[in-house]
mmCIF file with all atom_site columns, C-alpha atoms in Angstrom:
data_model
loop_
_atom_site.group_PDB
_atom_site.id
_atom_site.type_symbol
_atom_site.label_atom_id
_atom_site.label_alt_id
_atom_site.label_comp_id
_atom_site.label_asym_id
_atom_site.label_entity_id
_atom_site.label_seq_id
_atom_site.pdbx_PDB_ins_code
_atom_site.Cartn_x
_atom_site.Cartn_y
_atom_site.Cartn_z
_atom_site.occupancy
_atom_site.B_iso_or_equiv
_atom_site.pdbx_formal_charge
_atom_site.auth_seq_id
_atom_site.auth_comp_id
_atom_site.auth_asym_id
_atom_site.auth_atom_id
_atom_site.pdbx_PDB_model_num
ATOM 1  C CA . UNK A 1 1  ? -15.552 -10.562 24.020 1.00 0.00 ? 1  UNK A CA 1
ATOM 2  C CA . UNK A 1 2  ? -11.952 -9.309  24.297 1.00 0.00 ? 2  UNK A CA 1
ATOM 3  C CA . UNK A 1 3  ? -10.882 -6.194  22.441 1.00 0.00 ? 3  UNK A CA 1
ATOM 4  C CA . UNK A 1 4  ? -7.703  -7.992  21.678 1.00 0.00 ? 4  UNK A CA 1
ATOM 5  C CA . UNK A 1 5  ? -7.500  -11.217 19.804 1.00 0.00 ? 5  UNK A CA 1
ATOM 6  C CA . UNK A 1 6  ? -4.223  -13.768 19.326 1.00 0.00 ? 6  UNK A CA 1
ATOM 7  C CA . UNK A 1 7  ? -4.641  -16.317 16.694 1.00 0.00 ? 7  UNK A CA 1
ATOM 8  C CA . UNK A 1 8  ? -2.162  -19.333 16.119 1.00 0.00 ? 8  UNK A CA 1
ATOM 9  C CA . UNK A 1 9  ? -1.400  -19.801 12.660 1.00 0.00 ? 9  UNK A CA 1
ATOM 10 C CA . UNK A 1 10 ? -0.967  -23.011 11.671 1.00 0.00 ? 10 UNK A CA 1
ATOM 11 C CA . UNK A 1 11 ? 3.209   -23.256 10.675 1.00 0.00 ? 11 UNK A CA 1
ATOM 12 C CA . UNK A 1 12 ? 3.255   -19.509 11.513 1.00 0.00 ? 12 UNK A CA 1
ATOM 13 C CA . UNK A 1 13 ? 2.934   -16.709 13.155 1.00 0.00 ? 13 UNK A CA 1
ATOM 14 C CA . UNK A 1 14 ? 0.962   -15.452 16.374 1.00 0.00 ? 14 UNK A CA 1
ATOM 15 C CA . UNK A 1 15 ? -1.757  -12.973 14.262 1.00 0.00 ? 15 UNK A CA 1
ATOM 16 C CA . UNK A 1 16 ? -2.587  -10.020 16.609 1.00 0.00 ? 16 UNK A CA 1
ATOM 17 C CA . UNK A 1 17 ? -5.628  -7.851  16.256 1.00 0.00 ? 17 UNK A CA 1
ATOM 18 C CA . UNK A 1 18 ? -7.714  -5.199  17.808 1.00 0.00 ? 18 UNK A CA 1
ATOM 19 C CA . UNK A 1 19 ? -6.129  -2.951  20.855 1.00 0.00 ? 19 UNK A CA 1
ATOM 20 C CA . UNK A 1 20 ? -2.913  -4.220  22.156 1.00 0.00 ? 20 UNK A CA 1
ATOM 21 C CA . UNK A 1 21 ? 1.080   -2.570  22.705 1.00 0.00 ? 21 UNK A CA 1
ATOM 22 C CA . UNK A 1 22 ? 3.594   -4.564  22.036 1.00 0.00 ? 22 UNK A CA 1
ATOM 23 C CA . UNK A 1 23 ? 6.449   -3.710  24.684 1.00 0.00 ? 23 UNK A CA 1
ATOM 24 C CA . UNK A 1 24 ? 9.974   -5.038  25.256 1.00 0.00 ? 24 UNK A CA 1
ATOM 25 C CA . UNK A 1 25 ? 11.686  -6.070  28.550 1.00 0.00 ? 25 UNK A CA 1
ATOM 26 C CA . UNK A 1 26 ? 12.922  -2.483  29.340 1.00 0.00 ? 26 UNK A CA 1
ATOM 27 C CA . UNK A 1 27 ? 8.859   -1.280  28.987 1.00 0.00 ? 27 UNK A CA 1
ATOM 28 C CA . UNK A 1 28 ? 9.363   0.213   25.680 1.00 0.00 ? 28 UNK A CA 1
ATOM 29 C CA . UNK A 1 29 ? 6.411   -0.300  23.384 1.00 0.00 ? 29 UNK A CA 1
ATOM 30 C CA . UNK A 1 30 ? 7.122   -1.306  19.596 1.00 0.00 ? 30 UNK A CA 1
ATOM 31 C CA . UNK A 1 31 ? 5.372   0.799   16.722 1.00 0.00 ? 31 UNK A CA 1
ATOM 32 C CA . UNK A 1 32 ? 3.229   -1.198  15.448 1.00 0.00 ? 32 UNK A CA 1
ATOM 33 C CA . UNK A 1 33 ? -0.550  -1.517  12.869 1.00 0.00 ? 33 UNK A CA 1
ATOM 34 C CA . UNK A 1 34 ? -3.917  -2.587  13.244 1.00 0.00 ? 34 UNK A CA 1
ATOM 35 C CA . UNK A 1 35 ? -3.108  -5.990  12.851 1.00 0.00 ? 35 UNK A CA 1
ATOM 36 C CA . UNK A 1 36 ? 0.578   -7.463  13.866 1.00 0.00 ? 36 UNK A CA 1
ATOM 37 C CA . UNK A 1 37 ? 2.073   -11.594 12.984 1.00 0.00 ? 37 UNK A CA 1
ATOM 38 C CA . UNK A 1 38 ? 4.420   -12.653 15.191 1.00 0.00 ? 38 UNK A CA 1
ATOM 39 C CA . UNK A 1 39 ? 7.239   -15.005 15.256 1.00 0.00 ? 39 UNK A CA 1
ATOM 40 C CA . UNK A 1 40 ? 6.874   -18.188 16.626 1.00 0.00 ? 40 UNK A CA 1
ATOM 41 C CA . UNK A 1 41 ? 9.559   -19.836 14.577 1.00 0.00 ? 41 UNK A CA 1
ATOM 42 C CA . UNK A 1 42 ? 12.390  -18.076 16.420 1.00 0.00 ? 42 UNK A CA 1
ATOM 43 C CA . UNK A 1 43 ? 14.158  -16.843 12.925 1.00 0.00 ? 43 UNK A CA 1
ATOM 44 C CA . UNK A 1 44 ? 12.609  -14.304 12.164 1.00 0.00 ? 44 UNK A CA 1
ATOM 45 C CA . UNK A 1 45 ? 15.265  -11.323 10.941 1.00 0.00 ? 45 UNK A CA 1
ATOM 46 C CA . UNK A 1 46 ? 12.553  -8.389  12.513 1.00 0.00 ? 46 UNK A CA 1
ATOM 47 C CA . UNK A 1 47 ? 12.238  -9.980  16.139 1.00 0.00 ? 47 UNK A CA 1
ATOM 48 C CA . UNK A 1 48 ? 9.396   -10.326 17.772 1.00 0.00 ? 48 UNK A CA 1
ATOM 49 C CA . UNK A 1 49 ? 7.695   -9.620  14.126 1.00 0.00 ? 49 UNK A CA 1
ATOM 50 C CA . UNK A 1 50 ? 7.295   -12.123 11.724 1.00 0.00 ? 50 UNK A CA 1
ATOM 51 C CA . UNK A 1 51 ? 8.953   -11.963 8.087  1.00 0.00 ? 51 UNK A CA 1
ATOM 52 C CA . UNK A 1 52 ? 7.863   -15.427 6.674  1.00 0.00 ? 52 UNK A CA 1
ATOM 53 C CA . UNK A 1 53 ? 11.024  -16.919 7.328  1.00 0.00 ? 53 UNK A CA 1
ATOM 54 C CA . UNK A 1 54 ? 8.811   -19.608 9.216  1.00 0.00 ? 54 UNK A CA 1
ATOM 55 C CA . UNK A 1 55 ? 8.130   -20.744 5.212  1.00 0.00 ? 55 UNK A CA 1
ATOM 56 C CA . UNK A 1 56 ? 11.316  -21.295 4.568  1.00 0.00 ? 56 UNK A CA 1
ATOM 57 C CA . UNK A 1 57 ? 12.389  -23.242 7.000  1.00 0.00 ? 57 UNK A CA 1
ATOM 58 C CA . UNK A 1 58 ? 9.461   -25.214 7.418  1.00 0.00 ? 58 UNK A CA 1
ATOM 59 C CA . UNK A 1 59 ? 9.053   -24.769 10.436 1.00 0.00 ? 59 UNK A CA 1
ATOM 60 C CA . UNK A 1 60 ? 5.733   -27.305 12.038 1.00 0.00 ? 60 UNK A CA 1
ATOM 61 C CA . UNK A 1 61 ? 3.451   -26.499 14.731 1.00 0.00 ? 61 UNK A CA 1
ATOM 62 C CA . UNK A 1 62 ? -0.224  -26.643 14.968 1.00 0.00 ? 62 UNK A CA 1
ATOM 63 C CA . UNK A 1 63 ? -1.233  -26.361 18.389 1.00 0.00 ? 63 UNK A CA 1
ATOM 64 C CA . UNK A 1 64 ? -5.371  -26.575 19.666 1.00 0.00 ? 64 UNK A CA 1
ATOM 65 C CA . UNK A 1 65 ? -6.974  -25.696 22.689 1.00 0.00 ? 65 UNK A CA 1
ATOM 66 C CA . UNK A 1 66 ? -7.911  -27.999 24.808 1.00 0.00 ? 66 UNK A CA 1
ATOM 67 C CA . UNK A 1 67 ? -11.755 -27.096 25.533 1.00 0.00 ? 67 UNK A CA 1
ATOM 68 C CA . UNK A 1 68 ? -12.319 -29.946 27.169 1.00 0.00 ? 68 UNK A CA 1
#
């Protein structure tokens, strides 16, 4: 089992847990908790992080594996 896990939220976020950095293009690594959401609406006001905005906007997307 991974020591990191990424979940897709239905309409939301990208839910982050376990041991992970989050780093940006110039290899600097974001603060960040035990647990991180982020954006996959492309709105958010706290880039990469989520801030709900996806809510308000209503934004859609369910994606599932494909385990076939």
């Amino acid at each position: 089992m991974a020591d990191s896990t990424i979940k897709v939220s239905d309409n939301g976020p990208y839910v982050v847990t376990g041991s992970y950095e989050v780093v940006d293009a110039e290899g600097n690594t974001f603060k960040t908790k035990k647990v991180v959401s982020l954006c996959r609406c492309g709105h958010s006001s706290n880039k990469p992080f989520c801030d709900g905005t996806h809510k308000e906007i209503d934004f859609d997307s369910a994606p599932r594996a494909d385990n076939s």
